[in-house]
Coordinates of C-alpha atoms in Angstrom, one line a residue:
M1 CA 4.8 -19.7 19.1
V2 CA 5.9 -22.6 18.1
D3 CA 8.4 -24.5 14.9
Y4 CA 7.8 -26.3 12.1
K5 CA 7.3 -28.9 14.1
G6 CA 4.4 -27.6 15.6
D7 CA 7.0 -27.9 19.1
R8 CA 6.7 -24.5 21.4
I9 CA 9.5 -22.6 21.0
V10 CA 12.3 -22.6 23.9
F11 CA 14.2 -19.5 24.5
E12 CA 18.0 -20.0 25.5
N13 CA 19.8 -16.9 27.1
N14 CA 17.2 -14.7 25.7
K15 CA 17.9 -15.8 22.5
S16 CA 16.1 -19.2 20.2
K17 CA 17.2 -20.8 16.5
Y18 CA 14.2 -20.7 15.6
G19 CA 13.0 -16.6 14.0
G20 CA 15.1 -13.6 14.7
W21 CA 17.1 -11.5 11.7
K22 CA 18.0 -15.1 9.8
S23 CA 14.8 -16.0 8.9
A24 CA 13.0 -12.2 8.8
G25 CA 15.8 -11.3 6.1
L26 CA 14.9 -14.3 4.7
I27 CA 11.3 -13.3 4.1
I28 CA 12.7 -8.9 2.7
I29 CA 14.6 -11.7 0.3
V30 CA 11.6 -13.2 -1.0
D31 CA 9.8 -9.6 -0.8
I32 CA 12.3 -8.2 -3.0
A33 CA 11.8 -11.4 -5.5
E34 CA 7.9 -10.9 -5.5
C35 CA 8.1 -6.2 -6.0
M36 CA 10.7 -7.3 -8.3
A37 CA 7.5 -9.3 -10.3
Y38 CA 4.9 -6.5 -9.3
Y39 CA 6.2 -3.6 -10.1
G40 CA 7.5 -5.7 -13.3
I41 CA 4.0 -4.8 -14.2
S42 CA 2.4 -1.6 -12.6
A43 CA 4.7 0.1 -13.3
N44 CA 4.8 1.2 -16.7
L45 CA 1.4 -0.3 -17.6
I46 CA -0.2 3.5 -17.7
T47 CA 1.7 2.6 -20.8
Y48 CA 1.1 -0.3 -22.7
L49 CA -2.8 0.5 -21.6
T50 CA -2.2 4.0 -23.7
G51 CA 0.1 2.3 -26.7
P52 CA -0.5 -1.6 -27.3
L53 CA -3.9 -1.6 -26.4
G54 CA -4.1 1.6 -28.0
Q55 CA -6.2 3.2 -24.5
S56 CA -6.6 7.2 -24.5
T57 CA -5.7 8.7 -21.3
V58 CA -8.3 9.4 -19.2
T59 CA -9.2 5.5 -19.3
A60 CA -6.2 4.3 -19.0
A61 CA -5.5 5.7 -16.0
A62 CA -9.4 4.5 -14.6
N63 CA -8.1 1.1 -15.2
V64 CA -4.9 1.5 -13.6
N65 CA -6.3 3.4 -10.2
T66 CA -9.0 1.0 -11.3
W67 CA -6.7 -2.5 -10.7
V68 CA -4.1 -0.4 -8.2
G69 CA -7.3 -0.4 -6.2
F70 CA -8.1 -4.0 -6.0
I71 CA -4.5 -5.2 -5.7
W72 CA -4.4 -3.1 -2.4
M73 CA -8.5 -3.4 -1.2
L74 CA -8.7 -7.5 -2.4
P75 CA -5.7 -8.1 0.8
V76 CA -8.2 -7.5 3.5
F77 CA -10.0 -10.9 2.8
G78 CA -6.9 -12.8 2.4
A79 CA -6.0 -11.2 5.8
V80 CA -9.7 -12.9 7.2
V81 CA -8.7 -16.3 5.4
A82 CA -5.1 -16.2 6.5
D83 CA -6.4 -15.4 10.4
S84 CA -9.6 -16.6 10.8
F85 CA -9.0 -19.9 8.5
L86 CA -5.3 -20.5 7.3
G87 CA -2.9 -19.5 9.3
R88 CA -0.6 -17.1 7.4
F89 CA 1.9 -19.9 6.6
R90 CA -0.9 -21.9 4.3
T91 CA -2.0 -19.0 2.9
I92 CA 1.5 -16.5 1.7
I93 CA 1.9 -21.0 -0.3
I94 CA -1.2 -20.5 -1.8
S95 CA -1.8 -17.0 -2.8
T96 CA 1.6 -17.5 -4.7
L97 CA 0.2 -20.2 -6.7
I98 CA -3.1 -18.4 -8.1
Y99 CA -0.4 -15.3 -8.0
V100 CA 2.2 -16.7 -11.1
L101 CA -1.0 -18.8 -13.1
G102 CA -2.2 -14.9 -13.1
L103 CA 1.8 -13.6 -14.4
G104 CA 1.6 -17.1 -16.8
L105 CA -1.7 -16.0 -17.9
L106 CA -0.6 -11.9 -18.5
T107 CA 2.1 -13.2 -20.3
L108 CA 0.5 -15.5 -22.3
S109 CA -2.0 -12.8 -23.5
V110 CA 1.0 -10.7 -24.8
V111 CA 2.6 -14.1 -26.7
L112 CA 0.5 -15.7 -28.0
P113 CA 0.4 -14.3 -32.0
S114 CA -3.7 -16.2 -31.8
L115 CA -4.1 -13.6 -29.9
I116 CA -2.8 -10.4 -31.8
G117 CA -5.4 -9.5 -34.6
P118 CA -5.5 -6.9 -36.8
R119 CA -5.7 -3.3 -35.1
D120 CA -8.7 -0.7 -36.6
C121 CA -7.3 2.9 -35.9
L122 CA -9.0 6.5 -35.9
L123 CA -7.7 9.2 -36.6
D124 CA -9.6 11.9 -34.5
S125 CA -8.2 15.4 -34.0
N126 CA -4.8 15.4 -32.6
S127 CA -4.5 12.0 -31.5
I128 CA -4.9 8.1 -33.0
Y129 CA -7.5 5.7 -31.5
C130 CA -7.3 2.0 -31.8
T131 CA -9.2 -0.9 -31.1
F132 CA -8.2 -4.4 -30.1
P133 CA -9.7 -7.6 -30.8
S134 CA -12.0 -8.1 -27.9
F135 CA -10.6 -11.6 -26.2
Q136 CA -7.4 -10.3 -26.1
V137 CA -8.4 -7.2 -23.9
I138 CA -10.5 -9.4 -21.9
F139 CA -8.6 -12.5 -21.5
F140 CA -5.3 -9.4 -20.6
F141 CA -7.9 -7.3 -18.0
C142 CA -8.3 -11.0 -16.1
S143 CA -5.0 -12.1 -16.0
L144 CA -4.3 -8.9 -14.7
Y145 CA -6.9 -9.1 -11.9
L146 CA -5.9 -12.7 -11.5
V147 CA -2.8 -11.1 -10.2
A148 CA -4.7 -9.1 -7.9
F149 CA -6.4 -11.9 -6.0
G150 CA -3.2 -14.0 -5.5
R151 CA -1.5 -11.1 -4.7
A152 CA -4.3 -10.2 -2.1
G153 CA -3.4 -13.2 0.7
F154 CA 0.2 -12.6 0.1
K155 CA 1.3 -9.3 0.7
P156 CA -0.7 -9.0 4.3
C157 CA 0.3 -12.2 4.8
V158 CA 4.2 -12.0 4.2
Q159 CA 4.9 -9.1 6.0
A160 CA 2.9 -10.2 9.0
F161 CA 4.7 -13.5 9.3
G162 CA 8.2 -11.5 8.9
A163 CA 7.5 -9.8 11.4
D164 CA 6.2 -12.3 13.6
Q165 CA 9.6 -13.6 13.5
F166 CA 10.6 -11.1 16.9
D167 CA 9.3 -11.7 20.2
A168 CA 7.5 -8.4 21.2
R169 CA 8.3 -9.1 24.6
N170 CA 12.0 -10.0 24.6
P171 CA 12.7 -5.8 24.5
E172 CA 16.0 -6.1 22.1
E173 CA 13.5 -8.2 19.7
C174 CA 11.1 -5.4 20.3
K175 CA 13.4 -3.1 18.3
S176 CA 14.2 -5.2 15.9
K177 CA 11.0 -5.6 14.7
S178 CA 11.1 -1.8 14.6
S179 CA 13.7 -1.7 12.4
F180 CA 11.9 -4.7 10.7
F181 CA 9.3 -2.8 9.2
N182 CA 12.1 0.1 7.9
W183 CA 14.2 -3.0 6.3
W184 CA 11.3 -4.5 4.7
Y185 CA 10.4 -1.1 2.9
F186 CA 14.2 -0.9 1.5
G187 CA 13.5 -4.8 0.4
I188 CA 9.9 -3.8 -1.8
C189 CA 12.0 -0.2 -3.0
L190 CA 15.4 -2.8 -4.0
G191 CA 13.3 -4.8 -6.0
S192 CA 10.7 -1.7 -7.3
S193 CA 14.3 -0.2 -8.3
I194 CA 15.4 -3.0 -11.0
S195 CA 11.9 -3.4 -12.1
R196 CA 11.5 0.5 -13.2
L197 CA 15.0 0.2 -14.3
F198 CA 15.6 -2.5 -16.2
L199 CA 11.2 -3.7 -16.9
T200 CA 10.6 -0.8 -18.2
Y201 CA 13.5 -0.1 -20.9
I202 CA 13.0 -4.2 -22.3
Q203 CA 9.0 -2.9 -22.3
D204 CA 9.7 0.2 -23.9
N205 CA 12.4 -0.6 -25.9
V206 CA 12.3 -4.9 -26.6
S207 CA 9.4 -6.7 -26.0
W208 CA 6.0 -7.3 -23.2
S209 CA 6.1 -10.1 -23.2
L210 CA 10.0 -11.3 -21.9
A211 CA 9.2 -8.3 -19.8
F212 CA 6.1 -10.0 -18.7
G213 CA 7.7 -13.1 -18.9
I214 CA 11.0 -12.3 -15.9
S215 CA 8.1 -10.7 -14.2
T216 CA 6.9 -14.6 -13.6
I217 CA 10.0 -16.2 -13.3
S218 CA 11.2 -13.4 -10.1
L219 CA 7.5 -15.2 -8.3
V220 CA 8.4 -18.4 -8.7
V221 CA 11.7 -18.1 -7.5
A222 CA 10.1 -15.7 -4.9
L223 CA 8.4 -19.1 -3.9
I224 CA 11.1 -21.3 -3.9
V225 CA 13.0 -19.3 -1.6
F226 CA 10.2 -19.2 1.1
L227 CA 9.6 -22.7 1.0
L228 CA 13.4 -23.2 1.6
G229 CA 13.4 -21.4 5.4
T230 CA 10.7 -23.8 6.0
P231 CA 12.6 -24.8 8.8
T232 CA 13.8 -22.0 10.4
Y233 CA 10.4 -19.9 11.0
R234 CA 8.6 -19.1 14.3
Y235 CA 4.9 -19.9 13.1
S236 CA 2.0 -18.0 15.9
V237 CA -0.1 -20.3 17.2
K238 CA -4.5 -19.1 18.0
K239 CA -4.5 -18.2 22.1
E240 CA -8.5 -19.3 21.4
N241 CA -10.8 -21.6 19.4
E242 CA -13.1 -19.2 18.6
N243 CA -12.4 -17.1 14.7
P244 CA -11.4 -13.8 16.2
I245 CA -13.4 -11.3 13.5
L246 CA -16.2 -13.6 15.2
R247 CA -15.4 -12.0 18.7
I248 CA -15.4 -9.0 18.1
T249 CA -18.4 -8.7 15.7
Q250 CA -20.6 -10.1 19.2
V251 CA -19.5 -7.4 21.0
F252 CA -20.8 -4.9 18.3
V253 CA -24.5 -7.2 17.9
A254 CA -24.4 -7.5 21.8
A255 CA -23.8 -3.5 22.1
A256 CA -27.1 -3.4 19.8
R257 CA -28.8 -5.7 22.0
N258 CA -28.5 -4.1 24.8
R259 CA -29.0 -0.8 23.6
K260 CA -31.7 0.2 26.4
Q261 CA -30.5 -2.1 29.6
N262 CA -28.5 -0.3 31.9
D263 CA -24.6 0.4 31.6
A264 CA -23.3 -2.5 35.1
S265 CA -20.1 -1.3 35.0
K266 CA -21.7 1.8 36.2
D267 CA -22.3 0.1 39.4
G268 CA -19.3 -1.6 39.5
E269 CA -20.6 -4.9 38.8
I270 CA -18.1 -6.0 36.2
S271 CA -14.7 -6.8 37.4
N272 CA -11.7 -6.2 35.2
S273 CA -9.3 -8.8 35.7
R274 CA -7.1 -6.8 33.3
G275 CA -6.5 -3.6 35.2
I276 CA -6.7 -0.2 34.0
R277 CA -8.3 -1.1 30.4
V278 CA -7.2 0.9 28.0
G279 CA -9.1 4.1 26.7
V280 CA -12.5 3.0 29.4
H281 CA -14.5 5.8 29.0
Q282 CA -13.9 5.5 24.9
F283 CA -16.8 3.8 22.9
R284 CA -19.2 3.4 26.5
F285 CA -21.7 2.0 24.5
L286 CA -20.0 -0.8 23.4
D287 CA -19.6 -2.0 27.1
K288 CA -23.2 -3.2 26.8
A289 CA -21.8 -5.7 25.3
L290 CA -20.3 -6.3 29.2
I291 CA -24.0 -7.1 30.2
N292 CA -25.6 -10.4 30.8
P293 CA -28.6 -10.1 28.7
I294 CA -32.0 -11.0 30.1
N295 CA -34.0 -14.0 29.3
S296 CA -30.3 -15.3 27.4
T297 CA -29.8 -17.9 25.1
K298 CA -27.6 -19.4 23.8
N299 CA -26.9 -16.8 21.0
A300 CA -27.3 -13.7 23.3
R301 CA -24.5 -14.4 25.9
Q302 CA -22.5 -11.5 28.3
C303 CA -18.8 -10.9 26.2
S304 CA -16.2 -10.3 27.7
I305 CA -13.8 -7.2 28.6
A306 CA -10.8 -9.0 26.7
Q307 CA -12.9 -8.9 23.1
V308 CA -15.0 -5.4 24.7
E309 CA -10.9 -4.0 24.1
D310 CA -10.3 -5.3 21.2
A311 CA -13.1 -4.1 19.8
K312 CA -12.9 -0.4 21.5
M313 CA -9.2 -1.3 20.0
T314 CA -10.6 -2.1 16.0
L315 CA -13.2 0.9 16.6
R316 CA -9.9 3.2 17.9
L317 CA -7.7 2.5 13.6
V318 CA -11.2 4.1 11.7
P319 CA -10.3 7.4 12.2
I320 CA -7.1 7.3 11.0
W321 CA -7.6 5.2 8.4
I322 CA -10.2 7.2 6.9
S323 CA -7.6 10.4 7.7
C324 CA -4.8 8.8 5.6
L325 CA -7.2 8.5 2.6
I326 CA -5.8 11.8 0.1
Y327 CA -2.7 10.5 0.5
A328 CA -2.9 7.5 -0.8
V329 CA -4.7 9.5 -3.8
V330 CA -1.4 11.5 -3.6
F331 CA 0.5 8.1 -4.3
A332 CA -1.0 6.4 -7.1
Q333 CA -0.6 10.2 -9.6
S334 CA 3.3 9.1 -9.2
T335 CA 2.1 5.4 -11.9
T336 CA -0.2 7.4 -13.2
F337 CA 0.1 11.2 -14.3
F338 CA 3.8 11.6 -13.3
V339 CA 4.6 9.0 -16.3
K340 CA 2.2 10.9 -18.6
Q341 CA 3.8 14.3 -17.9
G342 CA 7.4 12.7 -18.9
N343 CA 6.2 10.6 -21.5
T344 CA 5.9 14.6 -23.1
M345 CA 9.6 16.0 -21.7
D346 CA 13.2 15.8 -23.7
R347 CA 13.6 12.1 -22.1
S348 CA 17.1 12.0 -24.4
I349 CA 20.7 11.2 -22.9
G350 CA 23.6 11.5 -25.7
T351 CA 22.4 11.5 -29.1
S352 CA 20.2 8.2 -28.9
F353 CA 19.5 7.3 -25.6
Q354 CA 16.9 7.4 -24.0
I355 CA 14.9 7.5 -20.6
P356 CA 11.3 5.4 -20.1
A357 CA 8.9 8.1 -18.4
A358 CA 8.0 5.1 -15.9
A359 CA 12.4 4.8 -15.3
L360 CA 11.8 7.9 -13.4
Q361 CA 10.2 6.6 -10.9
I362 CA 13.6 4.8 -9.6
L363 CA 14.0 8.5 -7.7
I364 CA 11.1 7.2 -5.3
N365 CA 13.3 4.9 -4.3
V366 CA 16.5 6.8 -4.0
S367 CA 14.8 8.9 -1.8
I368 CA 14.1 5.3 0.4
F369 CA 17.6 4.1 0.1
I370 CA 19.3 7.1 1.0
F371 CA 16.9 7.7 4.1
I372 CA 15.7 4.4 5.4
P373 CA 19.4 4.2 6.5
L374 CA 19.4 7.8 8.3
Y375 CA 15.8 6.9 9.7
D376 CA 17.0 3.6 11.6
F377 CA 20.9 5.1 12.0
A378 CA 20.8 8.3 13.1
L379 CA 16.9 10.2 13.7
V380 CA 16.2 7.1 15.5
P381 CA 19.1 7.1 18.0
F382 CA 19.0 10.8 18.5
A383 CA 15.0 11.6 18.8
R384 CA 15.7 8.5 21.9
I385 CA 18.1 10.4 23.1
I386 CA 15.4 13.3 23.3
T387 CA 12.0 12.2 23.2
G388 CA 12.9 8.2 25.3
K389 CA 11.1 6.7 23.5
P390 CA 11.9 2.9 22.2
N391 CA 11.3 4.6 18.3
G392 CA 12.3 8.1 18.9
I393 CA 8.9 9.5 17.9
T394 CA 5.7 7.7 17.7
M395 CA 4.1 5.9 14.5
L396 CA 1.5 9.0 14.3
Q397 CA 3.7 11.4 14.2
R398 CA 6.4 9.5 11.5
I399 CA 2.9 9.4 9.4
G400 CA 1.9 12.9 10.0
F401 CA 5.4 14.2 8.5
G402 CA 4.8 12.0 6.0
M403 CA 1.9 13.4 4.6
F404 CA 3.1 16.9 4.9
L405 CA 6.3 15.8 2.6
S406 CA 3.2 14.6 0.6
T407 CA 1.2 17.9 0.7
L408 CA 4.6 19.7 -0.4
S409 CA 5.5 17.3 -3.5
M410 CA 1.5 17.9 -4.3
V411 CA 3.0 21.8 -4.8
I412 CA 6.1 21.8 -6.2
A413 CA 4.3 19.3 -9.3
A414 CA 2.1 21.9 -9.3
V415 CA 4.6 25.0 -10.2
I416 CA 7.1 22.4 -12.3
E417 CA 3.3 21.5 -14.6
K418 CA 2.7 25.3 -15.5
R419 CA 6.1 25.9 -16.6
R420 CA 6.1 22.7 -19.2
L421 CA 2.5 24.4 -20.3
L422 CA 4.9 27.8 -21.0
V423 CA 7.5 26.2 -22.8
A424 CA 5.1 24.1 -24.7
L425 CA 3.7 27.4 -25.3
N426 CA 6.7 29.3 -26.0
F427 CA 7.9 26.9 -29.1
G428 CA 4.6 26.5 -30.8
L429 CA 3.7 23.0 -29.0
I430 CA 0.3 23.4 -28.0
D431 CA -1.2 21.0 -31.1
R432 CA 1.8 19.0 -31.4
P433 CA 1.6 16.6 -28.5
E434 CA 3.6 14.2 -30.1
V435 CA 6.9 16.5 -30.3
P436 CA 9.0 16.3 -27.4
V437 CA 8.4 19.1 -25.1
P438 CA 12.3 21.0 -25.1
M439 CA 12.1 20.5 -21.5
S440 CA 15.0 18.0 -19.5
V441 CA 12.4 15.5 -18.1
W442 CA 14.8 15.3 -15.3
W443 CA 12.9 19.0 -13.8
L444 CA 10.5 16.0 -12.8
S445 CA 12.9 14.6 -10.1
P446 CA 11.5 16.9 -6.9
Q447 CA 8.5 15.6 -6.8
Y448 CA 9.3 12.2 -7.6
L449 CA 12.2 12.4 -4.4
L450 CA 9.7 14.3 -2.5
I451 CA 7.2 10.7 -2.2
G452 CA 10.1 9.2 -1.9
L453 CA 10.6 11.1 1.5
A454 CA 6.9 10.9 2.2
D455 CA 7.4 7.2 1.9
V456 CA 9.5 6.9 4.2
F457 CA 7.9 8.6 7.3
A458 CA 4.0 7.4 6.4
T459 CA 4.4 4.4 4.4
V460 CA 6.5 3.0 7.3
G461 CA 4.5 4.6 10.5
L462 CA 1.1 3.1 7.9
Q463 CA 2.4 -0.6 8.1
E464 CA 3.8 -0.7 11.9
F465 CA 0.8 1.2 12.9
F466 CA -1.5 -0.9 11.4
Y467 CA 0.3 -4.4 12.6
D468 CA 1.0 -2.9 16.2
Q469 CA -2.0 -1.5 17.2
V470 CA -4.8 -4.4 15.9
P471 CA -5.9 -7.1 18.2
D472 CA -2.5 -9.7 18.4
S473 CA -4.9 -12.1 16.9
L474 CA -6.0 -9.7 13.9
R475 CA -1.3 -8.9 12.9
S476 CA -2.5 -9.7 9.4
I477 CA -5.6 -8.0 9.4
G478 CA -3.4 -5.4 10.6
I479 CA -1.3 -5.2 7.4
S480 CA -4.3 -5.2 5.2
L481 CA -6.0 -2.0 6.4
Y482 CA -3.0 -0.7 5.7
L483 CA -3.2 -2.3 2.7
S484 CA -6.6 -0.7 1.8
V485 CA -5.7 2.8 2.7
L486 CA -3.8 2.8 -0.4
G487 CA -6.4 1.1 -2.1
V488 CA -9.7 2.9 -1.7
G489 CA -6.7 5.6 -2.2
S490 CA -6.9 4.3 -6.1
F491 CA -9.9 3.9 -6.1
L492 CA -11.0 7.3 -5.4
S493 CA -8.3 8.8 -7.1
G494 CA -10.4 7.4 -10.4
S495 CA -13.2 8.2 -9.1
L496 CA -11.8 12.1 -8.9
I497 CA -10.7 12.1 -12.0
S498 CA -13.8 10.6 -14.2
I499 CA -15.6 13.8 -12.4
I500 CA -13.0 16.3 -13.1
E501 CA -12.9 14.8 -16.3
H502 CA -16.8 15.1 -17.0
I503 CA -17.5 18.4 -16.1
T504 CA -14.6 20.4 -17.5
G505 CA -14.6 18.1 -20.3
G506 CA -18.3 18.8 -21.0
S507 CA -17.8 21.0 -24.3
S508 CA -16.1 19.7 -27.9
S509 CA -14.7 22.7 -28.0
H510 CA -13.2 22.8 -24.8
Y511 CA -10.4 20.8 -23.2
S512 CA -9.8 18.5 -19.8
W513 CA -7.9 18.8 -17.1
F514 CA -6.5 15.1 -18.6
S515 CA -6.7 15.9 -22.0
N516 CA -5.0 13.3 -24.5
N517 CA -3.1 16.1 -25.7
L518 CA -1.7 17.4 -22.3
N519 CA -0.1 20.2 -23.3
R520 CA -4.1 21.5 -23.4
A521 CA -4.4 19.6 -20.4
H522 CA -3.9 21.7 -17.1
L523 CA -2.9 18.9 -14.5
D524 CA -1.4 21.3 -12.1
Y525 CA -5.3 22.8 -11.5
F526 CA -5.5 19.0 -10.4
Y527 CA -1.9 19.4 -8.7
W528 CA -3.4 22.4 -6.4
L529 CA -6.4 20.4 -6.0
L530 CA -4.5 17.3 -4.1
A531 CA -2.4 19.9 -2.2
G532 CA -5.3 21.7 -1.2
L533 CA -6.9 18.5 0.2
S534 CA -4.6 17.2 1.4
L535 CA -3.6 20.1 3.8
V536 CA -7.4 19.9 4.8
E537 CA -6.4 15.7 5.5
L538 CA -3.4 16.5 7.1
V539 CA -5.0 19.8 9.7
A540 CA -7.5 16.9 10.6
F541 CA -5.6 14.2 11.0
L542 CA -3.0 16.1 13.6
Y543 CA -6.3 16.9 15.8
L544 CA -6.8 12.7 15.7
S545 CA -3.2 11.9 16.2
K546 CA -3.1 14.1 19.9
V547 CA -6.5 11.7 21.3
Y548 CA -5.3 9.1 19.9
L549 CA -5.3 6.1 23.0
Y550 CA -1.9 3.4 22.0
K551 CA -2.4 -0.2 23.0
R552 CA -0.9 -1.3 26.0
G553 CA 2.8 -1.7 25.8
T554 CA 3.3 0.4 22.4
S555 CA 4.9 4.0 21.3
S556 CA 2.5 6.6 22.5

């Protein structure tokens, strides 16, 4: 680690004037401001698409899922750029500037009167469909995806950069690093809470352009605060000149090239300078990369044991990554169909005030605000006494319990949606979707709270797991792998919705599970399907967790 001048950081009495909580805390503040900006767009996006842009429920849900999928998938490329070329600090600066540009253009797409052209609206059955000027729609979506492109570099790097402020070799700082992931997520929830409480209200009742403008200003503040902390940060330096991704790729190429040769390691010809290798009997085919190639050329060289270990370490993450995808599909529902459910229910407080349906996402944050301090200050110390592990429970145990809670949230969501449909039927509102169902929107509280509690365990656990279990030179990519779980899950959610819509909505006389008239739809069936898939996923995850071999020096 070096300081901002490039000088190696000196520790006195195991402490340094660089890094630690003072720098990590500043980075958490930066992320709070960024989350205000992001959730000011995403939390109520489906309402904007089905409202001012006039899209159908299925089209809007598909567009939200696709955009969110890109939001969480693109960080893989941002992390590659950071770990291989620019470094995390420079990547954060450049990507934030792109991010600000995207938000500014998004605000402009709503503000400029010249972009707000006349709408042609048609009445179809019980719904009104409006078509907007194509330029406005194209400009809006181009700006929206520019936001995704800018966030791609910011998101994986800022979290990894924050964790870099702690030295894993120092026992006290190692514990602080584990706590950092908890409080970093706490900060995210604080920023998103502000958006869900205030910006969604402004969007529904005052002005979309004002809310988007506040998001833009929030990100500009985040950039300024981040730059102010430049003299206090610790900066990581590469231990080798090789591209870390290229080093791992070379292992797979060499193993494929040498696949027909005898494994030299069986004859004891390969010395192990790093002691006992973790998972030496796993992925034995990669050990072929250790063989000195016959008739070797400059492009065909023997890989080192360190390279093979890093490749195996990365490959061990793939089954865990796959087994978390349905959790991400469940996670995606809180910003789409949960919101649409709330829009059909009684949202009044008193005689004149109505809660924005998207504002109920604040309950996710309430759950997180309550349980993260309890987890960090009560559960972890208690679990340490029982297990003797520094983090109380392993990272995979934490993720698994979160998956169980997300499964339970889908069961409860299905039961509550079934009740909502019965209330609509009993009050004769099946074909009157414009009339709120006389059932309080607070009935949705349990499913939101459980999603939040699942986040405390699964989402935070995934962040720490993928940061911790990748090779040291690929920390940003590790964070991006966690983000890509959410991205692919969002894509899967969109694909699943499209498939079910095609199957259940094929007849003009038959209403699909996702009909624009939710009183004729069957979101309860969809939630039961997700609950079943989540249960299958949980069983697979528990098995994979049992056989997983942790990286040396981490919780197991």
